[in-house]
Tab-separated table of C-alpha atoms and ligand atoms in Angstrom:
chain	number	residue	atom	x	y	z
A	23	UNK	CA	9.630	-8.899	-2.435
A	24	UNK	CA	9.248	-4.661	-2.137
A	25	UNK	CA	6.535	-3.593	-3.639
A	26	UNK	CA	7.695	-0.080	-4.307
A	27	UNK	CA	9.448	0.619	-7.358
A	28	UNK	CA	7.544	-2.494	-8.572
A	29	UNK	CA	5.747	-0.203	-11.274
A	30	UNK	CA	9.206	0.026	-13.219
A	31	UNK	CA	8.220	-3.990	-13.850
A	32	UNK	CA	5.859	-2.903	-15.703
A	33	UNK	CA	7.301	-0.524	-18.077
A	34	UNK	CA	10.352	-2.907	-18.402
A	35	UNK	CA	12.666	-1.627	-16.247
A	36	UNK	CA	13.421	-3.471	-13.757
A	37	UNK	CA	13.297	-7.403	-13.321
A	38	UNK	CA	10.669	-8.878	-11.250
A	39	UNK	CA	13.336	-10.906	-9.858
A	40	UNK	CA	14.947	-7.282	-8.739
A	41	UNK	CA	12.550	-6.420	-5.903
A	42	UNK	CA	13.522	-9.557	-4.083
A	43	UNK	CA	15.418	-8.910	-0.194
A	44	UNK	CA	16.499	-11.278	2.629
A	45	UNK	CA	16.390	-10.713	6.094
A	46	UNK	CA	19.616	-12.433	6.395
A	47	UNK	CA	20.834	-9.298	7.862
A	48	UNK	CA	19.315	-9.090	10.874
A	49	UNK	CA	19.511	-12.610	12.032
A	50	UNK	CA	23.233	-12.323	11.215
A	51	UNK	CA	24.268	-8.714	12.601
A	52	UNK	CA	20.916	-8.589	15.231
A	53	UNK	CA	20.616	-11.618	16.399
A	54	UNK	CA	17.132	-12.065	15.437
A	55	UNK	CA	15.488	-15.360	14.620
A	56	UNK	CA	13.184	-16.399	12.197
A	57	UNK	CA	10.707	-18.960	12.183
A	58	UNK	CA	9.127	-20.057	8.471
A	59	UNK	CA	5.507	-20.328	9.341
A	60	UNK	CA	2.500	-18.015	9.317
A	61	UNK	CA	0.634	-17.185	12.626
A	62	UNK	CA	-3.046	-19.038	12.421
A	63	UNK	CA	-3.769	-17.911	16.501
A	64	UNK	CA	-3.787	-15.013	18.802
A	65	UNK	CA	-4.747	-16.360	22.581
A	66	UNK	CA	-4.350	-12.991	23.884
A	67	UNK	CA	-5.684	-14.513	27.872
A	68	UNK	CA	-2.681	-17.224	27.485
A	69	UNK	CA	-0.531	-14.329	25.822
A	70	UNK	CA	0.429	-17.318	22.994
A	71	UNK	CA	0.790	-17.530	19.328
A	72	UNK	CA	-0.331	-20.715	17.462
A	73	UNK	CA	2.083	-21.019	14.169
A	74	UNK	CA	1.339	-23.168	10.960
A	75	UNK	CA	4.104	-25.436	11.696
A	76	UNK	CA	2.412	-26.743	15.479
A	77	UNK	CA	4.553	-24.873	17.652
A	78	UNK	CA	3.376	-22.115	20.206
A	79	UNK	CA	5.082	-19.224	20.997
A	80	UNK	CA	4.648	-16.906	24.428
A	81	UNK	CA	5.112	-13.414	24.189
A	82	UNK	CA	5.254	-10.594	26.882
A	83	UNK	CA	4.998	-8.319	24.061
A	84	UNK	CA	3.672	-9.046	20.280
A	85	UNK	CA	3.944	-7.141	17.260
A	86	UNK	CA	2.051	-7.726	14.236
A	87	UNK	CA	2.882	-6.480	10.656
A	88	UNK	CA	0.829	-8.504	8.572
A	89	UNK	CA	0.128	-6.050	5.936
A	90	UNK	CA	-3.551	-5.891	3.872
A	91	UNK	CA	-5.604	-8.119	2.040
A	92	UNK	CA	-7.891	-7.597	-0.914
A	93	UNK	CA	-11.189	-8.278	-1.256
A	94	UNK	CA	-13.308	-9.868	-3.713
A	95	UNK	CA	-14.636	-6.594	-5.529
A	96	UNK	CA	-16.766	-5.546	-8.813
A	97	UNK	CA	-17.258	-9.417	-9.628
A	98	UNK	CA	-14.427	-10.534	-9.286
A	99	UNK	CA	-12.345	-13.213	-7.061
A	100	UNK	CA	-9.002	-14.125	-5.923
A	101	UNK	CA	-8.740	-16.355	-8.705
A	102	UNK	CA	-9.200	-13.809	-11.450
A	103	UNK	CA	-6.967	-11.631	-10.061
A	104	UNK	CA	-4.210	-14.820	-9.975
A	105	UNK	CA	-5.015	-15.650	-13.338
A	106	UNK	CA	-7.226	-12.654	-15.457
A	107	UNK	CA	-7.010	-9.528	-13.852
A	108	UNK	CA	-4.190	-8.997	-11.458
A	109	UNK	CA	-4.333	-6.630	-9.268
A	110	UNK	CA	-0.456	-6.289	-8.484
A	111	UNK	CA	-1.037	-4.423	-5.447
A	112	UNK	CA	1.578	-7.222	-4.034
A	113	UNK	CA	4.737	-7.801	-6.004
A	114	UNK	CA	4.889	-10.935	-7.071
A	115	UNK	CA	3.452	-13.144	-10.183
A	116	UNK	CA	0.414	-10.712	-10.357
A	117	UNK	CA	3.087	-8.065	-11.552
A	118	UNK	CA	4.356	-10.152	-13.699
A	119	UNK	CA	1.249	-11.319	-15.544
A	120	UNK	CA	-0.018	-7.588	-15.932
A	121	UNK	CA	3.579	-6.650	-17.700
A	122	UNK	CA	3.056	-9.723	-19.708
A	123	UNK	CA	-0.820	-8.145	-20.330
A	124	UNK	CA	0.730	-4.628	-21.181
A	125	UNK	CA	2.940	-5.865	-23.911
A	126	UNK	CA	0.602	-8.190	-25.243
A	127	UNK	CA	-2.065	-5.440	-25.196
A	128	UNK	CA	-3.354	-4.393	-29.007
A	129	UNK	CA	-1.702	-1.347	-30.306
A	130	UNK	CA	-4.634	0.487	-30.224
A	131	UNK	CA	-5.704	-1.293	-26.981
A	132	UNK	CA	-7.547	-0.256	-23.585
A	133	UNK	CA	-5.956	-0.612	-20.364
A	134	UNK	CA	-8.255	0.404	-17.471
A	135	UNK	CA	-7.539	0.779	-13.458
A	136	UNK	CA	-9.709	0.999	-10.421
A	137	UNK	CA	-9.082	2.620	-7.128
A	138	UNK	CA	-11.226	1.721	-4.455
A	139	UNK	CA	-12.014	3.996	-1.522
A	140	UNK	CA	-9.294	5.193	0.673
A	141	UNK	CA	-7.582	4.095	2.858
A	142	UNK	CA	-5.830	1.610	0.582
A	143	UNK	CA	-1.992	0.938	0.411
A	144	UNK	CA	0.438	4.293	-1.294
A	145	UNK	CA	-2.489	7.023	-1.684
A	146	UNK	CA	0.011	8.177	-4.598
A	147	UNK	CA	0.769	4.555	-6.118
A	148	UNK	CA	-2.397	3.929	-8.315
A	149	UNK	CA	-2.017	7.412	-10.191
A	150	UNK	CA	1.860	6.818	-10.228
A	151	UNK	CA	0.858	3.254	-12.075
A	152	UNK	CA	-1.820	5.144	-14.194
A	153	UNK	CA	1.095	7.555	-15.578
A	154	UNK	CA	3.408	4.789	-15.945
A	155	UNK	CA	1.274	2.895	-18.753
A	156	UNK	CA	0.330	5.968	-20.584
A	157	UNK	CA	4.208	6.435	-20.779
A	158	UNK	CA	4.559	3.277	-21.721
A	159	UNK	CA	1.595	3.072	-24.461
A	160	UNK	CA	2.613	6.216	-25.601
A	161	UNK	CA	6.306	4.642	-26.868
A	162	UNK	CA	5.090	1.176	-26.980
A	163	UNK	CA	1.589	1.252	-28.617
A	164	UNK	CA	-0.386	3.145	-31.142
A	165	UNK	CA	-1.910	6.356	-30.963
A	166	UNK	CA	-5.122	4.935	-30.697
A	167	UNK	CA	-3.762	3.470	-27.310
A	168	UNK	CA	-5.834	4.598	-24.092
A	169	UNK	CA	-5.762	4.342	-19.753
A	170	UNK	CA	-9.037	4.637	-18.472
A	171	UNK	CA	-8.396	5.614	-14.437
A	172	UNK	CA	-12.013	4.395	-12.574
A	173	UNK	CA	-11.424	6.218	-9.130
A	174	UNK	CA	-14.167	5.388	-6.810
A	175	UNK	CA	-12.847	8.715	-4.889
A	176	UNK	CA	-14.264	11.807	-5.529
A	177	UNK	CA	-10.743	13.361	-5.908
A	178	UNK	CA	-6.856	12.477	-6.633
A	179	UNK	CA	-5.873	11.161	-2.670
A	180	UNK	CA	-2.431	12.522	-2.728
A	181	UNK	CA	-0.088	14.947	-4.546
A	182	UNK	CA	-3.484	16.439	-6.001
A	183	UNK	CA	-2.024	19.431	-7.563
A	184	UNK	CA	1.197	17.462	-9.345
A	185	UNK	CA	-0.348	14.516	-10.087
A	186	UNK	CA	-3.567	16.609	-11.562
A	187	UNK	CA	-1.229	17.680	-13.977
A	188	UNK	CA	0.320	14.659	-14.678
A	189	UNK	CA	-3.158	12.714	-15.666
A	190	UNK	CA	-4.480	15.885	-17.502
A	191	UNK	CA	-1.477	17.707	-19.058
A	192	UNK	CA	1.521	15.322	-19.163
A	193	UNK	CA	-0.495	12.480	-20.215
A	194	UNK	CA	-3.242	14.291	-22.069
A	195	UNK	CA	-4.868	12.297	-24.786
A	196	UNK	CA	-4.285	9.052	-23.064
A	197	UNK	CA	-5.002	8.912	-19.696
A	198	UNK	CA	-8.634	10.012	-18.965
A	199	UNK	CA	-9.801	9.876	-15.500
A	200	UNK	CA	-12.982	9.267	-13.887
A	201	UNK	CA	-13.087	10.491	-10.099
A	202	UNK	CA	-16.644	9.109	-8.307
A	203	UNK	CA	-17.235	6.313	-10.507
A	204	UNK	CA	-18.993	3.599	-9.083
A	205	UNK	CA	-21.057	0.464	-8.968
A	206	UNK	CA	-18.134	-1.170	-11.138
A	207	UNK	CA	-18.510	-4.290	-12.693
A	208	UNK	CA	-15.608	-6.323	-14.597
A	209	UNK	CA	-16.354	-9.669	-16.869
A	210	UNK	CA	-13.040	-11.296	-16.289
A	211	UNK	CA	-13.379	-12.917	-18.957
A	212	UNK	CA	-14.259	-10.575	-21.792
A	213	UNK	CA	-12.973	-7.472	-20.089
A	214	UNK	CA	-16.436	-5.299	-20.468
A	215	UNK	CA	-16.785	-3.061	-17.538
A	216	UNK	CA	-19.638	-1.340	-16.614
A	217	UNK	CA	-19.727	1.815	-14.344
A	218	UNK	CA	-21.272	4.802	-13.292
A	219	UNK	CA	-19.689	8.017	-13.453
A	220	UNK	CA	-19.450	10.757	-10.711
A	221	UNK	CA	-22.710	12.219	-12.091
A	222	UNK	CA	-24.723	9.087	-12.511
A	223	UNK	CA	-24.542	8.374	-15.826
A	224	UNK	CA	-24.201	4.394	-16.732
A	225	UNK	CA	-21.143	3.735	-18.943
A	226	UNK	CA	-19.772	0.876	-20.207
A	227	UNK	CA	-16.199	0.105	-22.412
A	228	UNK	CA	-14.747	-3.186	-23.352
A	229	UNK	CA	-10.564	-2.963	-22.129
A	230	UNK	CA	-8.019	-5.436	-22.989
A	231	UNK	CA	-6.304	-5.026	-19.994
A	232	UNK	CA	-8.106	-4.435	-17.017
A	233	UNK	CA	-5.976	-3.659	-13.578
A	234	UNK	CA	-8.791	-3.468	-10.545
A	235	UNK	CA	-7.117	-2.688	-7.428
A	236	UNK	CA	-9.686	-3.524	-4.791
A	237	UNK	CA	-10.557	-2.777	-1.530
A	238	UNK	CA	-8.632	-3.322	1.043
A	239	UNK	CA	-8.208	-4.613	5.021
A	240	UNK	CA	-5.678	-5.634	7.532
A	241	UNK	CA	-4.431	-9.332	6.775
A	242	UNK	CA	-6.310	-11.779	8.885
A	243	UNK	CA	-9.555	-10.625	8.783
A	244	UNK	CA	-11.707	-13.034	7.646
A	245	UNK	CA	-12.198	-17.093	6.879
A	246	UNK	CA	-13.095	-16.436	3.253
A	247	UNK	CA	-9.861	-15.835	0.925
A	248	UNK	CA	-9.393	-12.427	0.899
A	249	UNK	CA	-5.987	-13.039	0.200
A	250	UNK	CA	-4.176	-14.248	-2.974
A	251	UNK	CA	-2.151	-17.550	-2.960
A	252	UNK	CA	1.129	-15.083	-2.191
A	253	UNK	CA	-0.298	-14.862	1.220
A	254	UNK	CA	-2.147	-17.437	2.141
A	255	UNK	CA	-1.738	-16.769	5.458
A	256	UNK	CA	-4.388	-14.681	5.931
A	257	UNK	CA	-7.309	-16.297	5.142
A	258	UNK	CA	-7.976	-18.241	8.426
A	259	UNK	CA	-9.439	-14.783	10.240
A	260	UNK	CA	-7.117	-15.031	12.914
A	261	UNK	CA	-6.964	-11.362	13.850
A	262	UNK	CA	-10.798	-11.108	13.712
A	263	UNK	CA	-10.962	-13.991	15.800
A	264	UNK	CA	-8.407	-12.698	18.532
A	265	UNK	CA	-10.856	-9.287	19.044
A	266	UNK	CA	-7.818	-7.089	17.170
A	267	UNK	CA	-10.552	-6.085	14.206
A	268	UNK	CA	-11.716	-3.130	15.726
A	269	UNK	CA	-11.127	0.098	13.582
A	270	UNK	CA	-13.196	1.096	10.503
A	271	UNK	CA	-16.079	-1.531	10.833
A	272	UNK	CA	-13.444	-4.088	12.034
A	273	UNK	CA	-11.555	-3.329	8.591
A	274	UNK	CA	-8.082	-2.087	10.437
A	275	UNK	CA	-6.482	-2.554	13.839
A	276	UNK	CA	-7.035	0.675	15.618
A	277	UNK	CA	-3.893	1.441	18.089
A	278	UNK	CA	-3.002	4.352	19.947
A	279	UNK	CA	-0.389	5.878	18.165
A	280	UNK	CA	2.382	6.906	21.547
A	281	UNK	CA	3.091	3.182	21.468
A	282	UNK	CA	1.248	1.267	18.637
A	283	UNK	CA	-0.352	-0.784	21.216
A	284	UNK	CA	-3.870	-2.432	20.214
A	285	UNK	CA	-7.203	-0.203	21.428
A	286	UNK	CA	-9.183	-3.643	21.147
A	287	UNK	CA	-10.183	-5.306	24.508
A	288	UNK	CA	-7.507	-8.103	25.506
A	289	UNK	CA	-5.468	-5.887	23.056
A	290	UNK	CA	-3.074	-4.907	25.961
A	291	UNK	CA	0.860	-6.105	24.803
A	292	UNK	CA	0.008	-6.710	21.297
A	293	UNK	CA	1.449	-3.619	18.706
A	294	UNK	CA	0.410	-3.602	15.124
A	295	UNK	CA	2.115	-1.381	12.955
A	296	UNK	CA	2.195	-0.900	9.308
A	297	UNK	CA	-0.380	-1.052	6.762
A	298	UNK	CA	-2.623	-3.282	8.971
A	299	UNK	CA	-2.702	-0.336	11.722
A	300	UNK	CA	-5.845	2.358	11.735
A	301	UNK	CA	-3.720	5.274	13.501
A	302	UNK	CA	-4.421	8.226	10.555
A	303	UNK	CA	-1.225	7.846	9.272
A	304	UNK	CA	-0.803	7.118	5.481
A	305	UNK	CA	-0.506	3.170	4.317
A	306	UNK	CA	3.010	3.042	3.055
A	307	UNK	CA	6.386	1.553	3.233
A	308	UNK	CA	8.557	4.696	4.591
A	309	UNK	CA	5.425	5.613	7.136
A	310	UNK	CA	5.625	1.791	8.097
A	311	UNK	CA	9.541	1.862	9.036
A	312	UNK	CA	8.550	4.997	11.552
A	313	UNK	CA	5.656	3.404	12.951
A	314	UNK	CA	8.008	0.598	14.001
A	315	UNK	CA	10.740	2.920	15.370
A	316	UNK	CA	8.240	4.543	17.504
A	317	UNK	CA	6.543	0.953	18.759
A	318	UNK	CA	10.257	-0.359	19.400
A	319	UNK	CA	10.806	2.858	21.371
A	320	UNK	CA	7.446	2.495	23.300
A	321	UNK	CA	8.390	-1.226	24.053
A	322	UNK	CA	11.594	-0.892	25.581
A	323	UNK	CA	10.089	2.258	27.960
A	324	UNK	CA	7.420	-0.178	28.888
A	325	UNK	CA	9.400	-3.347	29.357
A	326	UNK	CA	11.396	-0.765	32.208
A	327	UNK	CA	8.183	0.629	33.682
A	328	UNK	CA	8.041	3.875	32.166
A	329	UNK	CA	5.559	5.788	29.987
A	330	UNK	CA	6.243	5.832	26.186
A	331	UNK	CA	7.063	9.274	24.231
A	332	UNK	CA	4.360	11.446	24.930
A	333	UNK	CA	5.219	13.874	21.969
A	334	UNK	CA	6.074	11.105	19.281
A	335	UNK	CA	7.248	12.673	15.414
A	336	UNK	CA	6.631	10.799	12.051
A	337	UNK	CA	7.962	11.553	8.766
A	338	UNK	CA	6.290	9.919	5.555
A	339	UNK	CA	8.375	11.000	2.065
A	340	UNK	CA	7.442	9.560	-1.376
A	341	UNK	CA	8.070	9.688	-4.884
A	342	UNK	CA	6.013	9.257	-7.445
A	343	UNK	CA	7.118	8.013	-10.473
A	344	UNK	CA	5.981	10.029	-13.676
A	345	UNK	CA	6.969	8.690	-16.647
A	346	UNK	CA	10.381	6.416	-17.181
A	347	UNK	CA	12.910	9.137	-16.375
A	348	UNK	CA	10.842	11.608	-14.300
A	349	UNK	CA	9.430	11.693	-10.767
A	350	UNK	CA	7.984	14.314	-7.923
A	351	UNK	CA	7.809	13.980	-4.584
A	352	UNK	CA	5.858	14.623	-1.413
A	353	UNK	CA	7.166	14.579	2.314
A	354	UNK	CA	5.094	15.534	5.569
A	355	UNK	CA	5.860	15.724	9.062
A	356	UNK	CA	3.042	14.251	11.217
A	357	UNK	CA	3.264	15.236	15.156
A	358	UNK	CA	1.402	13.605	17.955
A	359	UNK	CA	-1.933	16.112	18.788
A	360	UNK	CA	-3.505	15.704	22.085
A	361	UNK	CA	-6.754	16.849	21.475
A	362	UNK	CA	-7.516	14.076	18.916
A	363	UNK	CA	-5.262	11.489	20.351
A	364	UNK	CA	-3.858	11.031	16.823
A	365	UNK	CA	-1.277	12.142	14.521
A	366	UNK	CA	-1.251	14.675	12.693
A	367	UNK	CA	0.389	16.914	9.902
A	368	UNK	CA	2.494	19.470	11.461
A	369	UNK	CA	4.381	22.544	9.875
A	370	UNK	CA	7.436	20.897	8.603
A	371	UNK	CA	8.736	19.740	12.107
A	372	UNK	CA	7.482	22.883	13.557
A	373	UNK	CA	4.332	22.629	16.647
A	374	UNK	CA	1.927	24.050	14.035
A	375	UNK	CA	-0.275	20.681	14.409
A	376	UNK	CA	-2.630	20.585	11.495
A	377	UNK	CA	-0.735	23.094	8.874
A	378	UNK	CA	-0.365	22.066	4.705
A	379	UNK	CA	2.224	19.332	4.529
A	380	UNK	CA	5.484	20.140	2.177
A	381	UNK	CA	4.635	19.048	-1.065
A	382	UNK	CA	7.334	19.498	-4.122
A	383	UNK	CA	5.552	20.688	-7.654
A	384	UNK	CA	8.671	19.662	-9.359
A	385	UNK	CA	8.094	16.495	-11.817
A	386	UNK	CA	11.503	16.275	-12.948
A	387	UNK	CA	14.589	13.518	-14.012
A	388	UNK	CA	16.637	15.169	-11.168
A	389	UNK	CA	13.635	13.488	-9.154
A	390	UNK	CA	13.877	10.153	-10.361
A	391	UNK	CA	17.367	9.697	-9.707
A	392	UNK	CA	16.549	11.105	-5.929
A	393	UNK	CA	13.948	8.699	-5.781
A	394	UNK	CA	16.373	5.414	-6.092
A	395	UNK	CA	18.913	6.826	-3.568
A	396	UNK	CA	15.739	7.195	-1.163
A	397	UNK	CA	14.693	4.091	-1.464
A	398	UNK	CA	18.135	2.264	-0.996
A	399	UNK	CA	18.405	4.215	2.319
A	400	UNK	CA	14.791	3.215	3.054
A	401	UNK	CA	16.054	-0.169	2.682
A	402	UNK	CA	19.307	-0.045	3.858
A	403	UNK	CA	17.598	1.178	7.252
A	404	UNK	CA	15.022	-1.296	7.926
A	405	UNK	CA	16.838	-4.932	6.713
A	406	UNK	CA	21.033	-4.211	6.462
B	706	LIG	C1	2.653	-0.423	-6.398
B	706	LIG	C2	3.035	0.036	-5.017
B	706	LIG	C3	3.954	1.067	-4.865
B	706	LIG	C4	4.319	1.497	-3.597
B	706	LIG	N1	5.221	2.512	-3.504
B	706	LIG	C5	5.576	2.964	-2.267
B	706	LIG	C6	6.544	4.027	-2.153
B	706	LIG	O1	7.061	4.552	-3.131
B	706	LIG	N2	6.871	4.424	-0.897
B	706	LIG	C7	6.333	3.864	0.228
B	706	LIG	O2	6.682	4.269	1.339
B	706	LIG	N3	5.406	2.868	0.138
B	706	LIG	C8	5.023	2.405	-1.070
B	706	LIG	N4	4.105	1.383	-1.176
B	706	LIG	C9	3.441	0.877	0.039
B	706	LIG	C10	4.267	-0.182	0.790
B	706	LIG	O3	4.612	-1.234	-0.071
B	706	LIG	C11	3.440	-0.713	1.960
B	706	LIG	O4	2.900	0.353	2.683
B	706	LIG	C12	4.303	-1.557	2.880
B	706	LIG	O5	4.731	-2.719	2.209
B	706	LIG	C13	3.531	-1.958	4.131
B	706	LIG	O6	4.347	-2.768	4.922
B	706	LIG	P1	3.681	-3.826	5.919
B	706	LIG	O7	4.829	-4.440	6.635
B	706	LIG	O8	2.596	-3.209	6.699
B	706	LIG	O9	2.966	-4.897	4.963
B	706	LIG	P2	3.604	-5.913	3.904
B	706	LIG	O10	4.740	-5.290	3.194
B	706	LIG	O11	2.459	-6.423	3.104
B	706	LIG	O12	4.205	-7.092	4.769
B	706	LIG	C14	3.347	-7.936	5.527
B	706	LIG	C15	3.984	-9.300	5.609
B	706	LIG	O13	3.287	-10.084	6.583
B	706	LIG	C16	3.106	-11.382	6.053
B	706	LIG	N5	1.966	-12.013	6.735
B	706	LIG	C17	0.648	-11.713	6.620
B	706	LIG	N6	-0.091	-12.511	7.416
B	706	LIG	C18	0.783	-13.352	8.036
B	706	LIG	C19	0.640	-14.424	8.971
B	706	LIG	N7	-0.580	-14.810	9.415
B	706	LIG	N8	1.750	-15.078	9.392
B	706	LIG	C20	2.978	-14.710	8.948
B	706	LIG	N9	3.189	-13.694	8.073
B	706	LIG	C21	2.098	-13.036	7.617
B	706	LIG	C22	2.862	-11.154	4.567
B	706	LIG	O14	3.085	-12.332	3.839
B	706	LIG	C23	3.902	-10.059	4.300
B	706	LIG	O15	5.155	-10.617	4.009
B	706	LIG	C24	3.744	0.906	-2.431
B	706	LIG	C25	2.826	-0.145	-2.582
B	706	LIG	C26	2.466	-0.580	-3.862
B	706	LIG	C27	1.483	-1.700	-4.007
């Protein structure tokens, strides 16, 4: 199940049952075969894989994808998110049960949404979702009707300037937005939460529906839950356990970015791309399908004895969904720069390493249409 586009679940729509996809595809045209069962093992001396189902696996290479999980955040645990106050930040039931929340929310109701510290999965998505329910309380609900946006950053992450005026114009009277709150606190139960705002000041408002998106970490990281029932995975620490926890306080895998290839010690053959990888490019799906076209490339140059790409290109392009019919977008160009050994935002393709990246101002309907032939060529490249 995609989670992009999942948002339109929750203003009705689409189906939740519409963000499903095989990989049928590429066992059938690619000849590549799948095994149901989640990895619980890294022996990176043995170069071996323990699965779920008993077997072991050898590798010469390995790549990982496994994606994030969240973490138990402003008093809260996996369970309440399952059951009280999803998160959604993985389509799936969660999304469903926070539609069914939004349409059962009073007419004069309070929705509110955290974002924890970046980096977290989309930089755009939580202030896409933010504008999404105001459109959607604004047709749906009273006037009375209100989004509270808690971001624990001091700033909007991505798209400032269009999705600034978004929250503050488009959705004025709805939406307000908090940038530096912290020390949150949610009663699952009774949905009080408690805060402090970017100046200090305690604050505290009772929501009916309350969305937290917590923090986040590469899946595998530790033997506490960390990870819904969706995924369960993840919860047995197996990447902390094979040494691969070693970017951002152990939060990320760190790689170096010409092949993917893990920085950790007794990292050498394993790749982890995708939102699981520390490499200072954005967490997101189109980002992810470049990260794994560069790896691949790496990997076959490797398996043949030669150097990967020394000069490796990205691309990241997103849209961000406005209200039901409108959209903008952002796109960026991020080149390899050898002084930080990272990646970096160059001039639109250009060798201007560390220039503005193309942004669009535009929130328009011609946008939104755009957006879903995007995303079926997004998807159309990585599983048909
Ligand atoms: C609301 C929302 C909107 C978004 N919108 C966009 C957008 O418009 N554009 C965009 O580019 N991106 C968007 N994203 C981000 C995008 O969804 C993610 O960046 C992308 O899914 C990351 O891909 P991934 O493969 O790293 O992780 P995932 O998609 O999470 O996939 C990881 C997979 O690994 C599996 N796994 C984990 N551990 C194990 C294990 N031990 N064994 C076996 N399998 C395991 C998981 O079950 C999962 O299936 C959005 C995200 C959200 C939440």
């Amino acid at each position: 199940m995609y989670n992009i586009l999942s948002g339109l679940v929750l203003n009705g729509s689409r189906s939740l049952g519409s963000l499903g996809f095989t990989h049928a595809s590429l066992a059938s045209k690619y000849g590549v075969e799948f095994v149901r069962a989640s990895l619980v093992a890294v022996d990176t001396l043995a170069r071996e894989l323990s699965l779920s189902n008993g077997a072991k696996l050898p590798y010469d290479r390995l790549v990982l994808a496994p994606g994030n999980e969240f973490e138990d955040a402003c008093g809260l645990t996996q369970a309440d998110y399952d059951t009280r106050t999803p998160h959604a930040w993985r389509a799936g039931p969660q999304t469903q049960l926070l539609r069914d929340q939004l349409v059962a929310m009073p007419s004069n109701g309070t929705f509110v949404i955290t974002i924890p510290k970046s980096p977290y999965r989309c930089p755009p998505g939580p202030y896409e979702r933010a504008c999404l329910v105001a459109d959607f309380v604004k047709t749906h609900k009273g006037a009375g009707a209100r989004v509270v946006v808690l971001d624990e950053n001091p700033s909007i992450q991505a798209e400032a300037a269009t999705l600034s005026k978004a929250l503050n114009q488009i959705h004025a009277g709805v939406i307000s937005y908090v940038p530096g709150a912290n020390a949150i606190q949610i009663d699952a139960n009774t949905k009080v939460v408690s805060y402090r705002d970017g100046i200090g000041s305690s604050r505290t408002l009772t929501a009916q529906v309350v969305n937290p998106i917590p923090p986040q970490r590469a899946s595998g990281s530790s033997g506490s839950s960390g990870s819904s029932a969706s995924s369960a995975s993840s919860a047995n620490g197996w990447r902390t356990q094979a040494g691969l926890a070693n970017g951002t306080s152990g939060r990320w895998a760190a790689v170096n970015v010409l092949s993917f290839e893990s920085t950790a010690t007794g990292g050498a053959g394993i790749h982890v791309i995708g939102d699981a990888a520390h490499c200072g490019l954005p967490k997101a799906g189109h980002v992810a399908n470049q990260e794994a076209k560069t790896c691949a490339d790496a990997i076959v140059r490797l398996l043949g004895g030669q150097q990967s790409d020394p000069a490796p290109v990205a691309t990241s392009a997103c849209y961000s969904i406005i209200t039901a019919s409108t959209a903008s977008w952002m796109t960026a160009v991020h080149q390899y720069d050898i002084a930080s050994r990272g990646m970096k935002v160059s001039n639109n393709g250009g060798n201007t390493v560390g220039a503005k990246p193309v942004k669009s101002t535009a929130i328009t309907s011609k946008n939104f249409k755009r957006m879903n032939i995007c995303f079926s060529a997004l998807m159309d490249d990585t599983f048909s």
